[in-house]
Short mmCIF file of C-alpha atoms and ligand atoms in Angstrom, two decimals:
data_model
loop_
_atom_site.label_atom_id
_atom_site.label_comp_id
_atom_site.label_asym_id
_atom_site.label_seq_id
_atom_site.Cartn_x
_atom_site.Cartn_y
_atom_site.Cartn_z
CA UNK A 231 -28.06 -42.03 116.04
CA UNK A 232 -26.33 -40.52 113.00
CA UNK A 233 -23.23 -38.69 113.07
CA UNK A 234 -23.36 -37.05 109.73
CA UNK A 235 -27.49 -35.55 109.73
CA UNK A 236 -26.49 -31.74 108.87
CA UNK A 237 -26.84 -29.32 111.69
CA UNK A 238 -30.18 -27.65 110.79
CA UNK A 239 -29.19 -24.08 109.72
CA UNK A 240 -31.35 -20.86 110.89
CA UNK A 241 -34.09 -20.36 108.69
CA UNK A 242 -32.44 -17.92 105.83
CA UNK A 243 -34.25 -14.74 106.27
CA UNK A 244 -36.73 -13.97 103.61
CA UNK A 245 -35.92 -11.41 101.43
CA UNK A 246 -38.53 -9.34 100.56
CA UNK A 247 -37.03 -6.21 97.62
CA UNK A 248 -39.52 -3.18 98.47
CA UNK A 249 -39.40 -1.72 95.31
CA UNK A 250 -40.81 0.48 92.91
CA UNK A 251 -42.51 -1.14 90.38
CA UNK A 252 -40.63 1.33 87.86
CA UNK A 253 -41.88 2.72 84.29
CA UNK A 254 -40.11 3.64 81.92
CA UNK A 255 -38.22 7.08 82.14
CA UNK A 256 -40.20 9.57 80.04
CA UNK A 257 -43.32 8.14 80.69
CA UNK A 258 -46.77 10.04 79.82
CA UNK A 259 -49.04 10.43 83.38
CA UNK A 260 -52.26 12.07 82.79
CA UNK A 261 -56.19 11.86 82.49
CA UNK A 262 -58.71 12.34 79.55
CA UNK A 263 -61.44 14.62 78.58
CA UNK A 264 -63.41 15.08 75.54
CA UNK A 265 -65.52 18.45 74.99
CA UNK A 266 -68.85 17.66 74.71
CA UNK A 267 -68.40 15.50 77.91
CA UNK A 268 -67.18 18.30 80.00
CA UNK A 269 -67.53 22.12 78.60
CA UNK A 270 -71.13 22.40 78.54
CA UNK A 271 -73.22 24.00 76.77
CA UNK A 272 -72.71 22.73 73.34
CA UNK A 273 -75.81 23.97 71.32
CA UNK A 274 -74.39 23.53 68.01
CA UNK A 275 -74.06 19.63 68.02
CA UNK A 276 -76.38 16.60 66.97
CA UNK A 277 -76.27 15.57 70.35
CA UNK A 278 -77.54 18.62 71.99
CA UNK A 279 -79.89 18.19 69.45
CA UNK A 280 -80.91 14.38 70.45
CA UNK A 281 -80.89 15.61 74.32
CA UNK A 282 -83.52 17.85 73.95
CA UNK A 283 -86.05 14.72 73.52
CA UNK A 284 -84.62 12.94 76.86
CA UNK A 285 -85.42 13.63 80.51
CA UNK A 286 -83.84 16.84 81.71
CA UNK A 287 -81.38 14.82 84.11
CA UNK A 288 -79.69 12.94 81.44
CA UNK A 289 -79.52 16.39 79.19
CA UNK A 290 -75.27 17.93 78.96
CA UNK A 291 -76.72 21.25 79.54
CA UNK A 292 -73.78 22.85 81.65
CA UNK A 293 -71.97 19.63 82.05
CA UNK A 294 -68.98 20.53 84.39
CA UNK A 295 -68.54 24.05 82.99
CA UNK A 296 -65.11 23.33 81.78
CA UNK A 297 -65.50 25.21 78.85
CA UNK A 298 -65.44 28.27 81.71
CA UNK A 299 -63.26 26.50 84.71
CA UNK A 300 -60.14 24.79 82.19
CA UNK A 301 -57.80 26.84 84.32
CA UNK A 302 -58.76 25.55 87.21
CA UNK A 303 -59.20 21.99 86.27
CA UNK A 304 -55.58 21.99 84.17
CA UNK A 305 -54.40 23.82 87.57
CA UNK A 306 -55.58 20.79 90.10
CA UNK A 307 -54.33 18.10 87.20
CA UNK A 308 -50.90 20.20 87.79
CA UNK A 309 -50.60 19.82 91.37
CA UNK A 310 -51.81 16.40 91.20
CA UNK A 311 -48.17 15.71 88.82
CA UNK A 312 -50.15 14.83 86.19
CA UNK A 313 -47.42 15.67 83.16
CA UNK A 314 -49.70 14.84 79.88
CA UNK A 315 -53.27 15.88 78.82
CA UNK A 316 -55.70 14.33 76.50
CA UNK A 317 -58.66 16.62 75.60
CA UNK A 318 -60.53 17.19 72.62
CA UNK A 319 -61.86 20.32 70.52
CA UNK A 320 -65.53 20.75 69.60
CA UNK A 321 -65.87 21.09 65.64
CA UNK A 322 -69.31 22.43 66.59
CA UNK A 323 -68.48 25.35 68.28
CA UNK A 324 -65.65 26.01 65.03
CA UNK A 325 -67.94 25.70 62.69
CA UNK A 326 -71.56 25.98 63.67
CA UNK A 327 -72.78 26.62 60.15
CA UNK A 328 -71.28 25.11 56.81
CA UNK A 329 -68.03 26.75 56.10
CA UNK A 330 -68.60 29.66 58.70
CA UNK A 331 -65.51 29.30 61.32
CA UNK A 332 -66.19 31.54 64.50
CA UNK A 333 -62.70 33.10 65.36
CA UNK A 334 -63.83 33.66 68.63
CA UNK A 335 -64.12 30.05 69.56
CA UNK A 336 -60.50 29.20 67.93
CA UNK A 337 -59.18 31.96 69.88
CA UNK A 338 -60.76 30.41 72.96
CA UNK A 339 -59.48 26.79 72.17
CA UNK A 340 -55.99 28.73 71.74
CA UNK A 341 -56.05 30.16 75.53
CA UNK A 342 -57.12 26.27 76.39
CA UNK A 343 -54.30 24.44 74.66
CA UNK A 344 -51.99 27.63 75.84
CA UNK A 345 -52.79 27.20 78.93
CA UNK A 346 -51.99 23.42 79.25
CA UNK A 347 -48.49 24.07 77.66
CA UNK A 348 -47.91 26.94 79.90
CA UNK A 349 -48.47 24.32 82.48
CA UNK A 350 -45.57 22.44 81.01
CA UNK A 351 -48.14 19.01 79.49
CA UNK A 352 -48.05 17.08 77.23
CA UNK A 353 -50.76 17.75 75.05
CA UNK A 354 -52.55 14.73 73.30
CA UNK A 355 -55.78 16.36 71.19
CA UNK A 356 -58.22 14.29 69.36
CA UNK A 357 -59.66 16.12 66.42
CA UNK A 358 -63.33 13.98 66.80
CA UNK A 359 -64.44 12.65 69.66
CA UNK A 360 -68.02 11.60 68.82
CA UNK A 361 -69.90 14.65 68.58
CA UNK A 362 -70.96 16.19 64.63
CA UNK A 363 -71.94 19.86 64.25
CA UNK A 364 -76.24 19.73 63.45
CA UNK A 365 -75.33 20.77 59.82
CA UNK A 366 -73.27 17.73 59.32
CA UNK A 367 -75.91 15.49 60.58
CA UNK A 368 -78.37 16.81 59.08
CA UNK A 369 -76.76 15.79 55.83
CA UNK A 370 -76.43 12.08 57.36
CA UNK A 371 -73.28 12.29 59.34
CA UNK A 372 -70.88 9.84 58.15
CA UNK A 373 -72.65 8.11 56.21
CA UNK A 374 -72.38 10.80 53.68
CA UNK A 375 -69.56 10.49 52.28
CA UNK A 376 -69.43 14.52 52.28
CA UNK A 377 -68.56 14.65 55.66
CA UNK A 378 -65.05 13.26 55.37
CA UNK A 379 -64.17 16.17 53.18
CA UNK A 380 -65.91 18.48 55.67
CA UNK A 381 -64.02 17.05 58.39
CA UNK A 382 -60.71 17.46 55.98
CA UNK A 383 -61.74 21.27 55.58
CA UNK A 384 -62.43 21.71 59.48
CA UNK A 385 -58.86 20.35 60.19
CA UNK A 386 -56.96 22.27 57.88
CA UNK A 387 -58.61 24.74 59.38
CA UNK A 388 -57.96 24.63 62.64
CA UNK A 389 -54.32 22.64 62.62
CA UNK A 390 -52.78 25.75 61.50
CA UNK A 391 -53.78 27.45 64.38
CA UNK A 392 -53.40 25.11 67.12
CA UNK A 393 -50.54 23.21 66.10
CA UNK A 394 -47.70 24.68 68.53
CA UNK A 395 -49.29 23.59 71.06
CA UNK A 396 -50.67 19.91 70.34
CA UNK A 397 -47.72 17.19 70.53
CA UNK A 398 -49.59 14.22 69.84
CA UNK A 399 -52.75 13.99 67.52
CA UNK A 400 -55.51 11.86 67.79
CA UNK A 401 -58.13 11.95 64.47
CA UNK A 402 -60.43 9.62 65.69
CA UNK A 403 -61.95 8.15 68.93
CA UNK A 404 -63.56 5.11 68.98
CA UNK A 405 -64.76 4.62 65.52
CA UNK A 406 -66.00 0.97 66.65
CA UNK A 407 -67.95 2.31 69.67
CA UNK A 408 -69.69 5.28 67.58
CA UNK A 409 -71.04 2.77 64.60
CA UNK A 410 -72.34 -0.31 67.69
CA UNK A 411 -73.90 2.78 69.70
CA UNK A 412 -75.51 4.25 66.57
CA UNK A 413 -76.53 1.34 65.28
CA UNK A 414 -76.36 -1.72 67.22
CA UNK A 415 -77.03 -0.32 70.17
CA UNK A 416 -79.37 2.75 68.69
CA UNK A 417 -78.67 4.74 71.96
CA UNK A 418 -76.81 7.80 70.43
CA UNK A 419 -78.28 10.42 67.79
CA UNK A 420 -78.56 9.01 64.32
CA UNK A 421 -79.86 5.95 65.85
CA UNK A 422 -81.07 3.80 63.34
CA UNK A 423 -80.80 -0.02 62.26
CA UNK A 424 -79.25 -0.26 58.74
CA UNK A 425 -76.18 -2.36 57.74
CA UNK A 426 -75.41 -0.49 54.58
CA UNK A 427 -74.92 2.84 56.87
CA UNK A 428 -72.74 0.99 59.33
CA UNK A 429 -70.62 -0.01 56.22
CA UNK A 430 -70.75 3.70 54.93
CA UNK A 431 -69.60 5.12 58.11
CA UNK A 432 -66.95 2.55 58.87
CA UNK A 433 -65.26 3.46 55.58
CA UNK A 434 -65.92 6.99 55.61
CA UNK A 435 -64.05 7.04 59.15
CA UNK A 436 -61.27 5.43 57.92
CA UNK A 437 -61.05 7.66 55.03
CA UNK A 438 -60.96 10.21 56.39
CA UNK A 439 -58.18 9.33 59.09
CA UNK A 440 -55.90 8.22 56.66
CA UNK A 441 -56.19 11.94 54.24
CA UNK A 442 -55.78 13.68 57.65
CA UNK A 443 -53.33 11.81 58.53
CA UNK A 444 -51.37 12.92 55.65
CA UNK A 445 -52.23 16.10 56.02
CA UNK A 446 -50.80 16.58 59.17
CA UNK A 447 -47.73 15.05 58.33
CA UNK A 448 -47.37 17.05 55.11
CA UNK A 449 -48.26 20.12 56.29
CA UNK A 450 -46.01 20.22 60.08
CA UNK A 451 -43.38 18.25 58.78
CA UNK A 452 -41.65 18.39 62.62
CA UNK A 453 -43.18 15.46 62.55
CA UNK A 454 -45.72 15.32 65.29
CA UNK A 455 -47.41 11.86 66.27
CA UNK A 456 -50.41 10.77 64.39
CA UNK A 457 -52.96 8.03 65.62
CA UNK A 458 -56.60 7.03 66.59
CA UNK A 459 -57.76 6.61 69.96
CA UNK A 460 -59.69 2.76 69.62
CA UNK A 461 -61.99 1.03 72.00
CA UNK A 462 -59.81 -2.54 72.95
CA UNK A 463 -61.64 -5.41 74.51
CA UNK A 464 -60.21 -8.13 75.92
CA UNK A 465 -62.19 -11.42 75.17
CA UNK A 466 -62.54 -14.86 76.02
CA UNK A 467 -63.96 -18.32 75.72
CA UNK A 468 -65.81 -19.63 78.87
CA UNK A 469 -64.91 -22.98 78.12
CA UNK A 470 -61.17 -23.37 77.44
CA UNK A 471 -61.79 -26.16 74.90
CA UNK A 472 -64.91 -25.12 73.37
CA UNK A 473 -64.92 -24.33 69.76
CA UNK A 474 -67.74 -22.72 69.52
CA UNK A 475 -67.02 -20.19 71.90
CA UNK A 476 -63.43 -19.84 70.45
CA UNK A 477 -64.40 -18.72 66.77
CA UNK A 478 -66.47 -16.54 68.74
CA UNK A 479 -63.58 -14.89 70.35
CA UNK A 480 -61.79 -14.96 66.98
CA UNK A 481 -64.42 -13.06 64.93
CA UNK A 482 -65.23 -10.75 67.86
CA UNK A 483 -61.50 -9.72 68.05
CA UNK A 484 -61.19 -9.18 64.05
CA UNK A 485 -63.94 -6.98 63.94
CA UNK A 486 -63.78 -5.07 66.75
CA UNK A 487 -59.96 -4.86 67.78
CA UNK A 488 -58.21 -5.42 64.45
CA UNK A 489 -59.81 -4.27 61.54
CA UNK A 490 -60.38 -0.43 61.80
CA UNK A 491 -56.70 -1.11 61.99
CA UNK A 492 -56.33 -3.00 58.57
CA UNK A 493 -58.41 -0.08 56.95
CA UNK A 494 -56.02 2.40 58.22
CA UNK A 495 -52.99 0.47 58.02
CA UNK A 496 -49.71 2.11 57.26
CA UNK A 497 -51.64 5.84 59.09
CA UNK A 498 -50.60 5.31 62.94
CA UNK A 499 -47.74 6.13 64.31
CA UNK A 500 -48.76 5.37 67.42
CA UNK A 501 -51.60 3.30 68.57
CA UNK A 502 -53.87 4.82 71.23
CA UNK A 503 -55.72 1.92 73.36
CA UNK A 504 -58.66 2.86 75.60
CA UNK A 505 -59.19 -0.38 77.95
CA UNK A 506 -62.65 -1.00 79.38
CA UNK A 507 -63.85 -4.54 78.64
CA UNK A 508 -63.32 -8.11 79.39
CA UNK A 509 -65.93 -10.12 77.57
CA UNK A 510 -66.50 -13.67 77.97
CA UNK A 511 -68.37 -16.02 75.32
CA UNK A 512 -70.66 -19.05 76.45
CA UNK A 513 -71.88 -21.69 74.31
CA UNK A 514 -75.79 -21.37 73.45
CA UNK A 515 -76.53 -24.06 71.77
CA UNK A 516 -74.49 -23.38 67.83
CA UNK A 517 -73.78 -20.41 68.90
CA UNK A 518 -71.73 -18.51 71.57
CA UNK A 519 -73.53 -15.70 73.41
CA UNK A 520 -71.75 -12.76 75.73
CA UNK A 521 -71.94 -13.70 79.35
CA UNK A 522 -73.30 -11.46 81.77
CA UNK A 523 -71.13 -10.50 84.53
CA UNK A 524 -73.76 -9.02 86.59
CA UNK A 525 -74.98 -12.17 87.33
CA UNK A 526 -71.82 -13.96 87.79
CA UNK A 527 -69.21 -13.12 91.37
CA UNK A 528 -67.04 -10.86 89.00
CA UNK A 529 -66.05 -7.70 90.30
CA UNK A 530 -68.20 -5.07 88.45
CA UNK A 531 -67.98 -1.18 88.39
CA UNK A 532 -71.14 0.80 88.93
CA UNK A 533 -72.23 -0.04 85.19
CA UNK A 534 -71.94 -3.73 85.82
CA UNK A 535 -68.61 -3.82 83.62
CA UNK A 536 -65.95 -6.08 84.67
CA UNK A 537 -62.88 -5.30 86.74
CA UNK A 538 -60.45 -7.76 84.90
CA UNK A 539 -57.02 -6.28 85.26
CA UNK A 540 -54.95 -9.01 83.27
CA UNK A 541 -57.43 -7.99 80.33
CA UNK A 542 -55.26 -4.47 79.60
CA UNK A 543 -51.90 -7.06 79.35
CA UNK A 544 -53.65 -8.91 77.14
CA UNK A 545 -54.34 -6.45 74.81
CA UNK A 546 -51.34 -4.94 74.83
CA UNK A 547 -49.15 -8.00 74.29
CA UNK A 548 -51.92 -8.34 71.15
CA UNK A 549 -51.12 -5.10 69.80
CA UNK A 550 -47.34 -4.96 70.77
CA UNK A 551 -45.53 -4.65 67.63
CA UNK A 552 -43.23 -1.97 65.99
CA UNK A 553 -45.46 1.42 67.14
CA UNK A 554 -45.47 2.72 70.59
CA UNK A 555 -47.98 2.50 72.26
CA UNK A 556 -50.16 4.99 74.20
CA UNK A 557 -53.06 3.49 77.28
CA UNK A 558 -55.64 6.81 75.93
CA UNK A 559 -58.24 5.83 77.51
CA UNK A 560 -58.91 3.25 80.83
CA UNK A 561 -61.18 4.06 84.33
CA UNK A 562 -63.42 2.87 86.70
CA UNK A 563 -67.40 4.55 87.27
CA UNK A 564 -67.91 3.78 90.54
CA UNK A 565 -68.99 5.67 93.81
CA UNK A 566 -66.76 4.03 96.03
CA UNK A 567 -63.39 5.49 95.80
CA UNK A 568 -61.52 2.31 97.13
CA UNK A 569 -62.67 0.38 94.31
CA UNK A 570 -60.73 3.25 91.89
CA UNK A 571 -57.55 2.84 94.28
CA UNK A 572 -57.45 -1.19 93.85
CA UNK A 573 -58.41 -0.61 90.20
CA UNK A 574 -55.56 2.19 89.66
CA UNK A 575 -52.89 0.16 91.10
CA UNK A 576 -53.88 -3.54 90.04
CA UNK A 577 -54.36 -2.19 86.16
CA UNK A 578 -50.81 -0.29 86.23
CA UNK A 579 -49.52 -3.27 87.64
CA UNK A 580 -50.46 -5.15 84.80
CA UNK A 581 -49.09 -2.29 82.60
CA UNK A 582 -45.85 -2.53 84.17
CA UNK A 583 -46.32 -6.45 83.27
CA UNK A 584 -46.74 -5.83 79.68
CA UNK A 585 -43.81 -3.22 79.59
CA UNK A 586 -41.49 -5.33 81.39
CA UNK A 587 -42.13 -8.46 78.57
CA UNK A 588 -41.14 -6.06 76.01
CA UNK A 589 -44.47 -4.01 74.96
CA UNK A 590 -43.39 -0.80 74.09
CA UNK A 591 -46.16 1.16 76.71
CA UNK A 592 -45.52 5.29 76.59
CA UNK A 593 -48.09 6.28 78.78
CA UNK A 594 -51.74 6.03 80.49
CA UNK A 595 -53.86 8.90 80.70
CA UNK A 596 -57.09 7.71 83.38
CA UNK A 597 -60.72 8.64 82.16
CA UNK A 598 -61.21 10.76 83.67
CA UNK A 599 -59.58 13.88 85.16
CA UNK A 600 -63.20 14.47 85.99
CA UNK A 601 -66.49 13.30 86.16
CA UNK A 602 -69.11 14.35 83.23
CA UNK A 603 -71.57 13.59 81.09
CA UNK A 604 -71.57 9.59 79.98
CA UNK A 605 -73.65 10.35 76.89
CA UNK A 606 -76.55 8.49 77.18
CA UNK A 607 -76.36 7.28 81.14
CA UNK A 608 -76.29 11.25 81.93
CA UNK A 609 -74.05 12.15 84.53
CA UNK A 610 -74.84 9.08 87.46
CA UNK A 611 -71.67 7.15 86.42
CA UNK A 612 -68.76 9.00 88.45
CA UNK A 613 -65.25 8.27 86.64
CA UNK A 614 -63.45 10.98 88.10
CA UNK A 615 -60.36 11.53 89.53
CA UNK A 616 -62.03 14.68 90.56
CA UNK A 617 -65.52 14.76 92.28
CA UNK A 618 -67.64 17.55 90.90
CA UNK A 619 -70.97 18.67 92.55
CA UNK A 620 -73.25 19.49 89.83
CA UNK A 621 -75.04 22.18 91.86
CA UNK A 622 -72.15 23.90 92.70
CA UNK A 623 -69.43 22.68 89.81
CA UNK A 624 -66.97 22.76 93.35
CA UNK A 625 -64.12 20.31 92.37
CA UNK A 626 -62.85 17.81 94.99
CA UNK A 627 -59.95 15.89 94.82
CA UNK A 628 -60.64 12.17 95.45
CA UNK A 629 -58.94 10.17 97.65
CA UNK A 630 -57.93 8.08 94.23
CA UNK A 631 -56.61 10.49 92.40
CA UNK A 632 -53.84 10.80 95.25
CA UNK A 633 -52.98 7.16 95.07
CA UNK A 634 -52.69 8.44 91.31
CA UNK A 635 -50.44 10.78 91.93
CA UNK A 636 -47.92 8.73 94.47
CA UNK A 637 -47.38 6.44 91.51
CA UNK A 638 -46.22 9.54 89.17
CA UNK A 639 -44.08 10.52 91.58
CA UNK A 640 -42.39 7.16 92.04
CA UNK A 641 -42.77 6.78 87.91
CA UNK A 642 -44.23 3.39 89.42
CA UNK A 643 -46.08 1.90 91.45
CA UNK A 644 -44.55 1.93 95.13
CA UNK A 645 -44.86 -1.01 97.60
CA UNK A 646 -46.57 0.99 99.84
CA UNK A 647 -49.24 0.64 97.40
CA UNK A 648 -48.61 -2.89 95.72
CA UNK A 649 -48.88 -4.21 99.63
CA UNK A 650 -52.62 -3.17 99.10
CA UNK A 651 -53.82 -5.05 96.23
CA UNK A 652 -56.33 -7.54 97.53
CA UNK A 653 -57.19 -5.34 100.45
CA UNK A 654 -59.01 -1.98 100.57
CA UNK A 655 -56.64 0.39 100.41
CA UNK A 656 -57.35 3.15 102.89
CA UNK A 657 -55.71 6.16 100.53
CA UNK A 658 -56.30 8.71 103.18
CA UNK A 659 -54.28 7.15 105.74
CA UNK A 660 -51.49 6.52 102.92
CA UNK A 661 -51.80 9.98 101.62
CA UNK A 662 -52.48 12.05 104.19
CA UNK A 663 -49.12 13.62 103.90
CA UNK A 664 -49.22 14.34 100.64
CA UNK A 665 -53.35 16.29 100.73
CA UNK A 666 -51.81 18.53 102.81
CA UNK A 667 -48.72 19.17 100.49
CA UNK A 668 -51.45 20.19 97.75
CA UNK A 669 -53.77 21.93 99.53
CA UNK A 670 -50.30 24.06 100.77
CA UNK A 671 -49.74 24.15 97.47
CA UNK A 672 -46.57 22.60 97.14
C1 BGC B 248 -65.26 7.06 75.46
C2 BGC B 248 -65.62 8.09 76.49
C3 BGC B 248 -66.52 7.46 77.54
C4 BGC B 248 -65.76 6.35 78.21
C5 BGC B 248 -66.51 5.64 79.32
C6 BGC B 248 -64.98 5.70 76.02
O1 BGC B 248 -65.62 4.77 75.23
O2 BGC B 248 -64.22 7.53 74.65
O3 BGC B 248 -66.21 9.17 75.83
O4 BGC B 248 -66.98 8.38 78.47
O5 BGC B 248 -65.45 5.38 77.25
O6 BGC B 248 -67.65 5.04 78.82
#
């Protein structure tokens, strides 16, 4: 036998680090809103208008009565650590008739933005989130190339006013979504097939981001962030090597992801990402088609899109380049809480991904702080981090938004939590503790 076989050593434990996946100090934590999604009772817009037509159930009407219960919703997004807020103001309501501004409803959106300062937020506001006053539609929304000076004339009236309290600005959400729903899609008011008016309203949204852009910059010169909150998909090619299906990708990404952009260039000082879709492309034939998850094992939310958390790195390694960035928008509908706690923690982890290769990631605000109206599915797709009963408008704190709130107050994500990914993460045995801190009120 051998003299010299080495003595086999003990097995070196393994080492395993239990830590925080940290952020980055300063780091924005919050949810989104937007006004017409939430508040209720919006009479003066075209899509109160639109609703009237459609079954009562998918009608706003009262929506979640924010416009009445901010206090108490800013309140619970307190307590849950939340230290940002991204909400948006209903031109409507300001200016329900051409050039007629109701002081009333400036003063109100004063106590609202107030409030949320008070609170000690961080208040991101976006100027347009979808929703035109009638007049303006009536007059062809933006494809009238009226409406970007109306808009203009809206914001300087209303910056002025509001200003001390807003300390990021968003002009724009979504331009991309608002032309493919209008007309692509022709499931929002306006709805109508015509390329020329898709043109029209691309440009006339661009327009008029970039003059109030430099509006707001002229006129506060503190110097207060400027950018658009924009739709982001992630896409792919099925087949790795197929060409087809890669120009497909290409031209899908240009148009939807990049060129809004290009219009605007040289008008962000931030970019604002909102993260929803992974799309992949299949070959039909000479051309490339979406696929459809829903019939495919993907993990879907309740509206069939696709859980795909490397999707949000991705995008942001795509986008990473000299302006900070800002995650406005990114959530989960579905019914079953778990699904938000796997989604919550296997999304930031993939934030914390992009961050730690150098993306320069300032914060994620989760739609949504509550659940409301998703235009036209009504109010059946629950994105909340807060349940609401529509009877009632009671809020109730999901088990979610507690998971949520344990990685704010780690500024990361814990590996209590990362231990869970993969699993079903049972939030109220995790977070027990910390319910009955808030419902103490601590
Ligand atoms: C919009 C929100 C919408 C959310 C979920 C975003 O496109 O900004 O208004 O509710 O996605 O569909």
């Amino acid at each position: 036998m051998p003299q010299d076989l080495p003595i086999p050593q003990e097995h070196p434990k393994e080492h395993h680090e239990h830590q925080t996946l940290k952020f980055p100090d300063g780091f924005l934590w919050g949810a989104a809103t937007s006004a017409h999604q939430v508040e209720g009772n919006n009479i003066n817009n075209d899509w109160w208008q639109w609703e009237q037509d459609r079954p009562f159930d998918l009608r706003s009407g009262q929506a979640c009565d924010q416009y009445n219960r901010y206090e108490q919703d800013f309140e619970l997004a307190k307590q849950l650590n939340h230290n940002a807020h991204r909400l948006s103001i209903e031109w409507s309501r300001i200016e329900p008739s051409e050039g007629k501004f109701d002081s009333v409803e400036i003063g109100h959106y004063k106590k609202v933005l107030k409030s949320l300062k008070d609170k000690g937020f961080t208040v991101m506001l976006t100027l347009w989130h979808f929703t035109l006053p009638k007049w303006v539609a009536d007059k062809g929304a933006w494809e009238n190339g009226q409406t970007v000076k109306y808009f203009e004339r809206f914001v300087k009236k209303i910056a002025p006013e509001i200003s001390q309290y807003v300390d990021l600005w968003v002009t724009l959400n979504e331009p991309g979504v608002y032309i493919y729903e209008t007309y692509i899609e022709k499931a929002w008011p306006h709805a109508k097939k015509s390329w020329l008016g898709q043109i029209k309203t691309f440009l006339n949204l661009a327009s008029a981001h970039k003059k109030v852009y430099k509006y707001l910059h002229k006129t506060f010169p503190a110097g207060k962030p400027v950018g658009i909150a924009n739709n982001i998909l992630s896409f792919e090619s099925y087949h790795k090597h197929s060409i087809i299906e890669q120009v497909a990708v290409s031209l899908n990404d240009l148009f939807s992801n990049h060129l809004f952009y290009f219009f605007t260039r040289n008008t962000h000082d931030f970019l604002g990402i909102n993260y929803y879709f992974h799309i992949r492309f299949k070959s039909k034939g000479m051309l490339a088609a979406k696929e459809d998850t829903i019939q495919q094992i993907h993990d879907v939310s309740d509206l069939g899109w696709e859980i795909y958390p490397e999707g949000i790195f991705e995008v942001l390694t795509d986008f990473a380049d000299d302006l900070p960035i800002y995650i406005t928008e990114c959530g989960i509908a579905s019914t079953n809480d778990d699904r938000r706690n796997r989604f919550l923690i296997s999304y930031l982890q993939e934030v914390a991904r992009a961050i730690k290769s150098g993306v320069n990631v300032r914060g994620f605000f989760y739609w949504s702080l509550i659940d409301n109206f998703e235009w036209h599915l009504g109010f059946e797709p629950r994105f909340g981090l807060i349940e609401i009963d529509y009877q009632t408008f009671k809020r109730h704190i999901r088990p979610s938004a507690l998971v949520y709130t344990d990685i704010i107050q780690h500024n990361g994500i814990p590996h209590s939590l990362l231990r869970f990914i993969g699993h079903t993460v049972q939030a109220e045995e995790v977070l027990e503790k910390r319910q009955k801190e808030i419902e103490k009120g601590s």
